[in-house]
Short mmCIF file of C-alpha atoms in Angstrom, two decimals:
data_model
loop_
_atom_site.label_atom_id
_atom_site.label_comp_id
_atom_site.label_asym_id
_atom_site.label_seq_id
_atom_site.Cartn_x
_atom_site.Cartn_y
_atom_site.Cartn_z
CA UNK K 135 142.26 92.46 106.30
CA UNK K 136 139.92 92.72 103.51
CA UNK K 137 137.12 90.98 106.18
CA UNK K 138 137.95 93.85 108.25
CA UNK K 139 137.67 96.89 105.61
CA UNK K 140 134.45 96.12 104.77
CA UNK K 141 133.05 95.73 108.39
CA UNK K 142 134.84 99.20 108.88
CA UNK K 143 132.71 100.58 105.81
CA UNK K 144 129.34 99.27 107.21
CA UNK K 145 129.93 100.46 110.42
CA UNK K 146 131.19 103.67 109.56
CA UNK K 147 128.38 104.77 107.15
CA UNK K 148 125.96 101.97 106.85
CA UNK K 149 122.19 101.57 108.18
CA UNK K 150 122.86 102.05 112.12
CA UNK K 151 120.03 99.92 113.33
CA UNK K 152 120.72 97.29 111.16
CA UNK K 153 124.71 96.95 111.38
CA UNK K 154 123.90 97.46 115.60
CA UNK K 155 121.65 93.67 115.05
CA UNK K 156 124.37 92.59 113.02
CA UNK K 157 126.88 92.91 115.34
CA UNK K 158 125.17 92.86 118.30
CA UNK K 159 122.81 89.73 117.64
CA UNK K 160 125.81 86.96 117.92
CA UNK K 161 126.72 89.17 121.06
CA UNK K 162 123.49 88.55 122.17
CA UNK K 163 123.87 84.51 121.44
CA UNK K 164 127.03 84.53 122.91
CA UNK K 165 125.90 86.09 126.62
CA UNK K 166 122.54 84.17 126.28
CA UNK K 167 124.38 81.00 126.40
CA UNK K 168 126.88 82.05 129.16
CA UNK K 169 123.82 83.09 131.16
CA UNK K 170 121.88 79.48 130.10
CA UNK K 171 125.47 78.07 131.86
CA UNK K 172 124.60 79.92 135.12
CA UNK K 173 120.89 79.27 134.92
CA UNK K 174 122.50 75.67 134.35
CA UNK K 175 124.83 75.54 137.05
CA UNK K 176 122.15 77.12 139.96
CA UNK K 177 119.40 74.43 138.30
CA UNK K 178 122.05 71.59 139.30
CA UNK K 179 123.18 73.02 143.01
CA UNK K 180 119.95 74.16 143.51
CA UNK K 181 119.26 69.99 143.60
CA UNK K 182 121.69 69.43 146.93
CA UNK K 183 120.00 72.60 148.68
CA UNK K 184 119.67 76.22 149.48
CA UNK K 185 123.47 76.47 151.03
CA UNK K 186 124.85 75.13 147.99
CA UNK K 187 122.98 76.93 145.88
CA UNK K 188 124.39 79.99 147.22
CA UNK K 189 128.18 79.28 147.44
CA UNK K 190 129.10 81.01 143.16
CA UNK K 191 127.16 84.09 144.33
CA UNK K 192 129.35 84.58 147.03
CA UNK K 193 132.41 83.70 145.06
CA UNK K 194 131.70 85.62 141.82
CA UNK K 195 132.05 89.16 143.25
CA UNK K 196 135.58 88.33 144.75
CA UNK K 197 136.86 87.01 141.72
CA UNK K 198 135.26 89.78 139.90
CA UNK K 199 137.13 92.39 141.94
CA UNK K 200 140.49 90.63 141.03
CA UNK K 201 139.47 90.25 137.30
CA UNK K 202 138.01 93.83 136.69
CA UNK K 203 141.73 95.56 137.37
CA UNK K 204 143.04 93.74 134.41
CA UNK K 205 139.76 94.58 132.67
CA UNK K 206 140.06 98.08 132.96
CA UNK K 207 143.38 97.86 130.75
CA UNK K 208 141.50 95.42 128.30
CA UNK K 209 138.90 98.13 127.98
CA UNK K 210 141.66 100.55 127.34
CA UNK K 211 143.08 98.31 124.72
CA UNK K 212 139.67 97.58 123.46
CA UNK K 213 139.47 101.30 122.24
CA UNK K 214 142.95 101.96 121.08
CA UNK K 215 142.31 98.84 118.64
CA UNK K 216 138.78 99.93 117.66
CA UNK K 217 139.80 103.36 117.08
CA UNK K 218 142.81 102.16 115.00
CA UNK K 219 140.55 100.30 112.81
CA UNK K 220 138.61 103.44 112.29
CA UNK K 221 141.60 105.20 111.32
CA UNK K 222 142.85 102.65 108.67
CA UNK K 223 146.06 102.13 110.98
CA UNK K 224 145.85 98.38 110.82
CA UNK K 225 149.45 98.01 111.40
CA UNK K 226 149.02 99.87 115.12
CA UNK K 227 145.94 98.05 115.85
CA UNK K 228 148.23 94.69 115.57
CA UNK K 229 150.97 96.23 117.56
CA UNK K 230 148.35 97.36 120.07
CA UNK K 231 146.61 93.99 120.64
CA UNK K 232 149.87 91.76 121.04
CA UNK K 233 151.13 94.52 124.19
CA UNK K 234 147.73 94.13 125.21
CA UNK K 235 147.21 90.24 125.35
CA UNK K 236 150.98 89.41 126.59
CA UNK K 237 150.40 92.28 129.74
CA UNK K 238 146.62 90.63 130.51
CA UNK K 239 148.71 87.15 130.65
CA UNK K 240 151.24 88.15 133.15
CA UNK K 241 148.61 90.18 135.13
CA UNK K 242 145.97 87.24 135.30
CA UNK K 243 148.66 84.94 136.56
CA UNK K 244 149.72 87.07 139.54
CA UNK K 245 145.82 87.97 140.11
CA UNK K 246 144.90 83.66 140.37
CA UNK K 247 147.75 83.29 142.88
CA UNK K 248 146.82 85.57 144.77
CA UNK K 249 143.42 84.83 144.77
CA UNK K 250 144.16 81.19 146.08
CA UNK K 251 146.18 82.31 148.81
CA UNK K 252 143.68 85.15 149.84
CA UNK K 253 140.52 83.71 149.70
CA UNK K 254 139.74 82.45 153.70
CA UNK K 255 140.23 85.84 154.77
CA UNK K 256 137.95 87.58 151.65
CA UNK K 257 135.27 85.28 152.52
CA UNK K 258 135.28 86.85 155.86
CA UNK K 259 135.31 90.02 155.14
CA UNK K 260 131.79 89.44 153.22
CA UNK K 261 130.34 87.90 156.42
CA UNK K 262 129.73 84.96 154.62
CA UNK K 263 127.41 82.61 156.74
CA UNK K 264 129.23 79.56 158.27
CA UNK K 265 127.13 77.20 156.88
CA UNK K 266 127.77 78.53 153.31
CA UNK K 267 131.55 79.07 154.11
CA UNK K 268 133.11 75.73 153.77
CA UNK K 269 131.53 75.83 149.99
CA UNK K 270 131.82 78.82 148.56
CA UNK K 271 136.00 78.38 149.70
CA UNK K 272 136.74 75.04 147.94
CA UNK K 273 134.40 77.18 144.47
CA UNK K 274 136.40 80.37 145.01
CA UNK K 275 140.23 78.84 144.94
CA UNK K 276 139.33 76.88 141.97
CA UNK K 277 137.69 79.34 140.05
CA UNK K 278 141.06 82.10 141.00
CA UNK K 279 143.31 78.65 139.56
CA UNK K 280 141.96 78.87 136.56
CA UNK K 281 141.73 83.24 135.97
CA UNK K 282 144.93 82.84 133.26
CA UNK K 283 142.52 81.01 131.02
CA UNK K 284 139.99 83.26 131.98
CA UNK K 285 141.07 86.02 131.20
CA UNK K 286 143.32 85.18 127.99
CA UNK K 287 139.37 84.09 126.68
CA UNK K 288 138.34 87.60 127.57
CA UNK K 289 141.37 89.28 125.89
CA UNK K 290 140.35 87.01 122.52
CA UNK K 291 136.67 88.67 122.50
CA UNK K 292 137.77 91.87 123.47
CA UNK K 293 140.26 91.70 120.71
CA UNK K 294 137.87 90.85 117.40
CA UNK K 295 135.01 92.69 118.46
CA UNK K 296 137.43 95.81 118.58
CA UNK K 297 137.65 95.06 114.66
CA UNK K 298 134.34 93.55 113.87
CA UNK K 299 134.37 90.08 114.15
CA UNK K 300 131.09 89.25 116.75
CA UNK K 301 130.68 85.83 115.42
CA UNK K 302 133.92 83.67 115.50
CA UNK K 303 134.27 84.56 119.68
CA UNK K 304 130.46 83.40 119.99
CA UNK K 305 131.27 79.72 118.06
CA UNK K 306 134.29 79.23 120.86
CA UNK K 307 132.29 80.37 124.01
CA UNK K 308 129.02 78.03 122.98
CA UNK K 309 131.44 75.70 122.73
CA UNK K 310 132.92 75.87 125.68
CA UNK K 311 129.24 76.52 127.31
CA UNK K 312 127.94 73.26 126.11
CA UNK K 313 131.12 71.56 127.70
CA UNK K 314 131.07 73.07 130.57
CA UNK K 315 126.84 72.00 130.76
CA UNK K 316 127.54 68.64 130.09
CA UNK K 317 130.02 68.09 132.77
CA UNK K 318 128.11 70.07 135.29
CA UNK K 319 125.84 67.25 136.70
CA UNK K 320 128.60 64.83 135.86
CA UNK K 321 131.21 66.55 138.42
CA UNK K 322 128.60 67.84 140.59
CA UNK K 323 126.78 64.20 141.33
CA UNK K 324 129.36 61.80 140.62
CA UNK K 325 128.13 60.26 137.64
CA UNK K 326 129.96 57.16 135.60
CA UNK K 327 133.69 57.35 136.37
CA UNK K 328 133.36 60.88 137.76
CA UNK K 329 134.34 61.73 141.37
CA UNK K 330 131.25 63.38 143.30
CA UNK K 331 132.24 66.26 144.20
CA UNK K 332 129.32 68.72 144.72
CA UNK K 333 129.58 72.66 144.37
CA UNK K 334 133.50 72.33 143.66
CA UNK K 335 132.73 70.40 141.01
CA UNK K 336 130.94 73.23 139.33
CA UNK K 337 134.01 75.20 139.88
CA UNK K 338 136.27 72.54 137.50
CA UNK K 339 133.73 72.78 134.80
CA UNK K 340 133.99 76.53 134.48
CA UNK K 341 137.97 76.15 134.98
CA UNK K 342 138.41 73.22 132.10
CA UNK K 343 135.53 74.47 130.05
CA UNK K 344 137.16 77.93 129.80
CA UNK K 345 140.48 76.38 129.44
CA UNK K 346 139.84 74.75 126.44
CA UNK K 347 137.98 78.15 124.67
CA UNK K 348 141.31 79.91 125.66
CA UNK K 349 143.73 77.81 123.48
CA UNK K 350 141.75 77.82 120.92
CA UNK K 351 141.26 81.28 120.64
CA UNK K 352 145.14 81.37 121.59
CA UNK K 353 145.70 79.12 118.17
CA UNK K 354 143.56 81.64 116.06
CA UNK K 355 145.20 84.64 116.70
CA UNK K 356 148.39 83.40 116.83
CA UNK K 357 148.18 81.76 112.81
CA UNK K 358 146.53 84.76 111.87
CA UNK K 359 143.13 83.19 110.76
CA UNK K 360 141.30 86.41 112.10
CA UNK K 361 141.21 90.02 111.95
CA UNK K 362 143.59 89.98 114.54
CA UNK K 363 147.79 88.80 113.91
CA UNK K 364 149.68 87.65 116.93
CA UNK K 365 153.24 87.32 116.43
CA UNK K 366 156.35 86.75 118.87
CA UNK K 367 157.00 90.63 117.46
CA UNK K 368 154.09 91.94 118.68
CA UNK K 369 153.81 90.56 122.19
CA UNK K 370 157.10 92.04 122.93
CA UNK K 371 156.89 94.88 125.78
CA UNK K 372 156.28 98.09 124.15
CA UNK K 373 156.46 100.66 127.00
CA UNK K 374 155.31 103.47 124.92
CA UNK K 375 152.15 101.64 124.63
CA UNK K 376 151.78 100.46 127.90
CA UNK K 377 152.05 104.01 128.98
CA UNK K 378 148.95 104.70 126.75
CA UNK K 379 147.59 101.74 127.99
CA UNK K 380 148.10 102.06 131.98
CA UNK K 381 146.89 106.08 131.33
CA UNK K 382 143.60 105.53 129.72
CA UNK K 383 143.51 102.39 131.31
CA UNK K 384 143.62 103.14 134.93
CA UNK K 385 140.68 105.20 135.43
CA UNK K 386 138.79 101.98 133.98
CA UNK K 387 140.62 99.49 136.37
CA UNK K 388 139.57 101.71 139.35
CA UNK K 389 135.94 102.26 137.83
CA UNK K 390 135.46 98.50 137.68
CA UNK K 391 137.37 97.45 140.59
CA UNK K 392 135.83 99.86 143.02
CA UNK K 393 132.43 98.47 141.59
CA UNK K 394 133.34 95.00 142.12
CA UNK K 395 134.34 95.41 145.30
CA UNK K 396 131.05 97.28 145.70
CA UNK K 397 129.38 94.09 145.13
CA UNK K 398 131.15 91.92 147.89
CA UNK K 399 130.37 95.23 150.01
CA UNK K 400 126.46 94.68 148.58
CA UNK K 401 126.90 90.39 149.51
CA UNK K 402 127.64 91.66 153.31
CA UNK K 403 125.16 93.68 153.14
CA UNK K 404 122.23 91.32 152.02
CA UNK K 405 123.83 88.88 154.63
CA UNK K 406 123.40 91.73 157.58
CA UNK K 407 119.88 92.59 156.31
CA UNK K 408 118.95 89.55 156.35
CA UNK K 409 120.18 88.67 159.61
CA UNK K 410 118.56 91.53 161.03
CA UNK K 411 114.99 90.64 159.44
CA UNK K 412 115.43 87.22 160.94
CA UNK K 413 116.20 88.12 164.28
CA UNK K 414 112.94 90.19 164.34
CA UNK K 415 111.03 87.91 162.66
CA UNK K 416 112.27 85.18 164.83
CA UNK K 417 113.19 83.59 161.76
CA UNK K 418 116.41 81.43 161.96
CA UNK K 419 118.96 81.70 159.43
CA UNK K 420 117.12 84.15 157.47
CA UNK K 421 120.55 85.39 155.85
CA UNK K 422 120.96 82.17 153.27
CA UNK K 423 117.36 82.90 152.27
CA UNK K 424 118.14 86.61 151.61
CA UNK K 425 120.88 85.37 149.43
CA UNK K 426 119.40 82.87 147.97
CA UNK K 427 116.85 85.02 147.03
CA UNK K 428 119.74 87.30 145.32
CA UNK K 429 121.07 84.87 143.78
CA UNK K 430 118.96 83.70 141.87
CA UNK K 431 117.46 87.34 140.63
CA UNK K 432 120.87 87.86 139.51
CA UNK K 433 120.74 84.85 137.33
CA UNK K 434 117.32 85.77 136.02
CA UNK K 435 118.35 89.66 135.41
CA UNK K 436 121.66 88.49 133.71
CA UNK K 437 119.01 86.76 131.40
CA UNK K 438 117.43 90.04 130.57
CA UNK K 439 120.55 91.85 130.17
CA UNK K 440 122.16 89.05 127.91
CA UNK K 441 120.00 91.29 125.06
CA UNK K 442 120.88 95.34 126.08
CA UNK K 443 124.71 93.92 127.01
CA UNK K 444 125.03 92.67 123.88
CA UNK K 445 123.75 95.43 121.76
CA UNK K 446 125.95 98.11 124.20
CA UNK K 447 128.78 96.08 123.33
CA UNK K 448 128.14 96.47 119.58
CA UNK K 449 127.63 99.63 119.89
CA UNK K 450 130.72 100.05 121.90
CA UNK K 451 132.37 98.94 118.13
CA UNK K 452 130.84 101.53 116.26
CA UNK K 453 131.46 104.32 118.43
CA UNK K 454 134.93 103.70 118.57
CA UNK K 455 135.34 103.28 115.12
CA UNK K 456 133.26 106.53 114.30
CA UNK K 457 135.14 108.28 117.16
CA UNK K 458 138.39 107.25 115.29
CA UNK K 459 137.07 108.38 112.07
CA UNK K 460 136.14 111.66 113.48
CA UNK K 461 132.30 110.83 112.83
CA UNK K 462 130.89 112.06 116.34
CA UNK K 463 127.74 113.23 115.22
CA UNK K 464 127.36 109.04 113.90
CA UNK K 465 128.61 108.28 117.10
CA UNK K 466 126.07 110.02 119.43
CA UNK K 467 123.16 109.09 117.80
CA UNK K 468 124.38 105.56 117.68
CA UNK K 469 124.67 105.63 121.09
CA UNK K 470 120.94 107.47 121.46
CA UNK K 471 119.54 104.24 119.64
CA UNK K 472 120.67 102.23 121.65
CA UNK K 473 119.84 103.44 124.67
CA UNK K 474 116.00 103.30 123.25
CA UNK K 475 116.67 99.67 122.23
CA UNK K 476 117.57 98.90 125.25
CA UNK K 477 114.76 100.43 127.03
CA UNK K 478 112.17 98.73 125.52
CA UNK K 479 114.08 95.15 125.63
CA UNK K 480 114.21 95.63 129.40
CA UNK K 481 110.78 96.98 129.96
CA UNK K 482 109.50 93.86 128.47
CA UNK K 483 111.78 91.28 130.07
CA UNK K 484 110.55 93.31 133.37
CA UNK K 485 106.88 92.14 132.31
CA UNK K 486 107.16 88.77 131.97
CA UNK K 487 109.85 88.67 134.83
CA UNK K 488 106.48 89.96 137.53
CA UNK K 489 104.08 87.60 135.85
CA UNK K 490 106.26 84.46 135.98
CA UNK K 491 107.95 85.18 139.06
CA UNK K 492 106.71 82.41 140.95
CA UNK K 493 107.04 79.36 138.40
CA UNK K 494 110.82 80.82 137.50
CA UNK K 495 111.72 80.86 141.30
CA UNK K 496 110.12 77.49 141.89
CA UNK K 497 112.01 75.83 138.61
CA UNK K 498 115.03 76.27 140.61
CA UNK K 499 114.61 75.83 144.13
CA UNK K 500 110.96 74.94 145.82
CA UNK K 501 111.72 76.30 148.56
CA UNK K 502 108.75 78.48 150.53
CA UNK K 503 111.26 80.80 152.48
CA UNK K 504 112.78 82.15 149.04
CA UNK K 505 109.77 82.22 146.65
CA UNK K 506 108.17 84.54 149.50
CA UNK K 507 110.81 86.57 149.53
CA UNK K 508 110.71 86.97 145.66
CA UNK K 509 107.90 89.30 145.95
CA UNK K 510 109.81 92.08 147.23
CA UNK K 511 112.12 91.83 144.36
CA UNK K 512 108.57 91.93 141.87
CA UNK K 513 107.70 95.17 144.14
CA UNK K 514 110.72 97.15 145.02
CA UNK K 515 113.30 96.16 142.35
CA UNK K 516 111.98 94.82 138.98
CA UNK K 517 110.69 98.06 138.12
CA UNK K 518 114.29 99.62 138.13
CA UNK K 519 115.65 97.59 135.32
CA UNK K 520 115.06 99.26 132.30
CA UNK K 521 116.69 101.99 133.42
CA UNK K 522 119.74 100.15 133.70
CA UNK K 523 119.91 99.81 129.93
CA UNK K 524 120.51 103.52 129.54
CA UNK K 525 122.82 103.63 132.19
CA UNK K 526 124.80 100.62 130.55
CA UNK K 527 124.37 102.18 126.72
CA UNK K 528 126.02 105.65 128.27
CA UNK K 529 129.01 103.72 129.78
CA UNK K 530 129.51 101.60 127.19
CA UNK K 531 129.93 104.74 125.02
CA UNK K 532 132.22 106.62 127.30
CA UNK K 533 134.83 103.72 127.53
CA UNK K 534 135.01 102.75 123.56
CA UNK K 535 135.30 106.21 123.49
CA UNK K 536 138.04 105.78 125.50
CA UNK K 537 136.81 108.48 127.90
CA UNK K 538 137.36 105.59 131.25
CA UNK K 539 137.48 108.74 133.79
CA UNK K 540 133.95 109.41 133.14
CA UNK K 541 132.98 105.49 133.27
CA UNK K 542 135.05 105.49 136.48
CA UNK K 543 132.82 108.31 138.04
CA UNK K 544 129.66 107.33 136.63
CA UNK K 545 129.85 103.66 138.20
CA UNK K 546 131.45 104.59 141.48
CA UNK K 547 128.58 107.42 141.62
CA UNK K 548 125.78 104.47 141.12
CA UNK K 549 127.23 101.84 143.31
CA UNK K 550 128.91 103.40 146.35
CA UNK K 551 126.84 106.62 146.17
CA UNK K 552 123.32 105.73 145.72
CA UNK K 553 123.10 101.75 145.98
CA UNK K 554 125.28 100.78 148.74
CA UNK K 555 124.47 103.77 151.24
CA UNK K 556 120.76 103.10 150.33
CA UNK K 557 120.46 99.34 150.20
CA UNK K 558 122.37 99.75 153.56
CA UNK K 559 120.76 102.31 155.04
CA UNK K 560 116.88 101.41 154.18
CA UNK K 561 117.50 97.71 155.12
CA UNK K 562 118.51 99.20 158.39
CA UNK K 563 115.93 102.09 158.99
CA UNK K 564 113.04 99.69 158.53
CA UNK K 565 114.92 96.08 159.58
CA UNK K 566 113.66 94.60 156.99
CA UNK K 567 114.92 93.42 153.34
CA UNK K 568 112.39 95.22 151.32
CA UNK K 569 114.04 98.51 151.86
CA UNK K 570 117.24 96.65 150.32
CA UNK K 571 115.37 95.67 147.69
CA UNK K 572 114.48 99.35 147.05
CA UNK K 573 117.51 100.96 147.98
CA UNK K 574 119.00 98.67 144.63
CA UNK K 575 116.02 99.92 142.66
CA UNK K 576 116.59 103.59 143.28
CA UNK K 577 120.27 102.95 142.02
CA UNK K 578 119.25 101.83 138.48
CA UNK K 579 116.91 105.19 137.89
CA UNK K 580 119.11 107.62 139.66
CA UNK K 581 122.20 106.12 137.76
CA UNK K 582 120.43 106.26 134.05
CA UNK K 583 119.14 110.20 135.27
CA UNK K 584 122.99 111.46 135.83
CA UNK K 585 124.19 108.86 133.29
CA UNK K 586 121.86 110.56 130.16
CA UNK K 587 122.45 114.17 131.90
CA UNK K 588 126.25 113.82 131.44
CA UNK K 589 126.52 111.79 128.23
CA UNK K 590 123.99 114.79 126.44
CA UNK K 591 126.83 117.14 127.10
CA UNK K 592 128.44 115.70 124.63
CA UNK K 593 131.95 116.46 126.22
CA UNK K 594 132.89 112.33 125.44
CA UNK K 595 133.11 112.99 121.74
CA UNK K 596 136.62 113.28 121.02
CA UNK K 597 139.76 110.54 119.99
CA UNK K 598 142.61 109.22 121.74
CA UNK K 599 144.77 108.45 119.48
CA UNK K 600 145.75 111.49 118.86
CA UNK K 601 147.12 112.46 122.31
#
């Protein structure tokens, strides 16, 4: 506990900029490597084709959708333990994380069953192509078998970076990235004594690879060699706290489900777009390219946003801990620095992102069709993305704050009220994926415009543990 005293002493009245690198720059290692897995696995599927390519970035938003109810709670938690810290109440923050991790078990299990049974018909209801179909099935059921260990791995990092600790969750998730990299081509081609088994077997590295981070972060807490003490006592139902929990909570779990779901809505919607611009183009099968396209732009913006994710999430620490200390003037301008941070980080990623564009596009796929189509992402899109580091800094600050309603609003507002409607609705007007591209731009500045409007207001500055 003394490890976690003197974090709470830095972060409560130490240099800002430099405890926000601190904690934020193993953050930052920790998403660069998950993103160098993904760059990893789309290098390797990329190799058997376009269609294969394609099949995680149609799987990834369902399994989001499932995973981001349980999140919303974890978020929840995430600020009851932070804020506890801040307070000195070390004994609550325990109690708080052992409710927290046994409920995300129980919930994860139900959410991979389900997920397994109800994938055919979820695939569907994107529009999924049939000639990506048959793939992206056999990668979403295994990736749903193995949510438990997902999300228990989730629960671990949300847990010590609640108190501090942004370096023993990165050492178990490179890890588990490095295992998961090494068996990707093994799986995927068939190598040595391993079956061939193409894009699923993508899906059972990510499912072992994870598996294994899980019970070892399962062993740490649980022996009490981090900030964090499991015991059988504390992973005992405590409705009390699960009444906190589902009331703060909830507003998250819709927030972040609605905005997954968003994002299958968005998959149909690149699939219909593209449709359409083939069919006037004469263009056959213009849909896969579209989402190829997307798919690997989300890879490469992931990239970018491996740096201003990271440093929100560290901030998200030391505004909950000031919040719970009743420091909210520390808080806001915490949160003010790092939406500059993240400005800048963005607006140079965006650079290189439009000067490289066609070497990066051709590294993973050489194919004509997609790098084309790439320059409507350089010219309607890439401009947008600094913006989204404010827009990520402000809700970042509302939910360690533990202020989820506002989180809730603020991403339903971006994705179902400006990107979907737009994407949609320019893609149609003009039959053609470049007003797609823009309607997705427009979504990143309009969202950071509201986003900074409602966070200066400075209504989000105020505890919940007190209530």
């Amino acid at each position: 506990m003394k490890r976690v005293e003197a974090m709470r002493g830095q972060i409560l009245s130490g240099p800002i900029v430099k405890t926000l690198i601190l904690l934020a720059y193993p953050l930052i290692i920790n998403r660069l490597v998950q993103v160098l897995y993904n760059l990893t696995d789309t290098f390797w599927l990329g190799k058997l084709g376009r269609i294969e390519l394609s099949a995680p970035g149609t799987a990834w938003p369902l399994v989001w959708f499932f995973m981001s109810i349980g999140m919303g709670f974890a978020t929840a938690g995430f600020a009851f333990v932070s804020q506890y810290v801040g307070a000195r109440e070390y004994e609550k923050a325990n109690r708080s994380a052992g409710a927290l991790y046994s409920l995300m078990l129980l919930f994860a299990t139900a959410v991979g069953v389900t997920g397994v049974l109800l994938a055919p018909e979820l695939l569907r209801l994107m529009n999924v192509s049939d000639t990506i179909y048959p793939y992206a099935l056999s990668y979403t059921r295994v990736i749903f078998a193995g949510i438990p260990f997902s999300f228990t791995l989730f629960a671990f990092n949300f847990l010590l970076r609640a108190v501090g600790d942004t370096k023993t969750p990165v050492k178990i998730n490179i890890a588990t990235v490095i295992l998961n990299i090494a068996l990707d081509p093994l799986l995927i081609f068939g190598i040595g004594p391993f079956p061939r088994l193409g894009v699923t077997g993508a899906a059972v590295a990510t499912m072992f690879s994870n598996s294994v981070g899980s019970v070892v972060g399962g062993y740490l807490l649980f022996t009490g060699r981090v900030g964090i003490y499991l015991t059988p006592e504390t992973l005992k139902p405590d409705v009390r706290f699960y009444s906190k929990i589902f009331r703060v909570g909830l507003p998250a779990s819709i927030g972040n489900s609605t905005t997954a779901l968003g994002f299958v809505i968005l998959t149909r919607v690149i699939f219909t777009v593209g449709g359409l611009y083939g069919q006037a183009h004469g263009i056959p099968n213009f849909e896969d390219v579209a989402f190829a396209t997307y798919s690997i732009t989300n890879r490469l913006t992931n990239f970018m946003f491996a740096f201003s994710d990271g440093i929100s999430m560290a901030m998200g620490t030391m505004v909950g801990q000031a919040i719970g200390a009743k420091l909210y003037d520390r808080a806001k301008v915490i949160a003010e620095k790092t939406m500059a941070i993240n400005f800048t980080i963005l607006g140079i990623g965006t650079l290189l992102f439009i000067f490289f564009r066609v070497p990066i596009f051709r590294f993973f796929i050489n194919d004509p069709a997609v790098i084309a189509e790439s320059a409507k992402v350089v010219k309607y899109f890439s401009a947008s993305l600094p913006f989204f580091g404010v827009f990520s800094a402000v809700n970042n600050a509302f939910q360690s704050a533990g202020q989820t309603k506002k989180s809730m609003v603020l991403s339903m507002v971006r994705l179902w009220g400006i990107r979907l409607p737009l994407s949609y609705g320019l893609g149609l007007l003009t039959r053609d994926t470049a007003g797609m591209w823009l309607g997705m731009g427009l979504s990143n500045v309009l969202g950071a415009v509201i986003a900074l409007a409602w966070f200066l207001r400075g209504s989000w500055m105020k505890a919940i543990i007190e209530e």
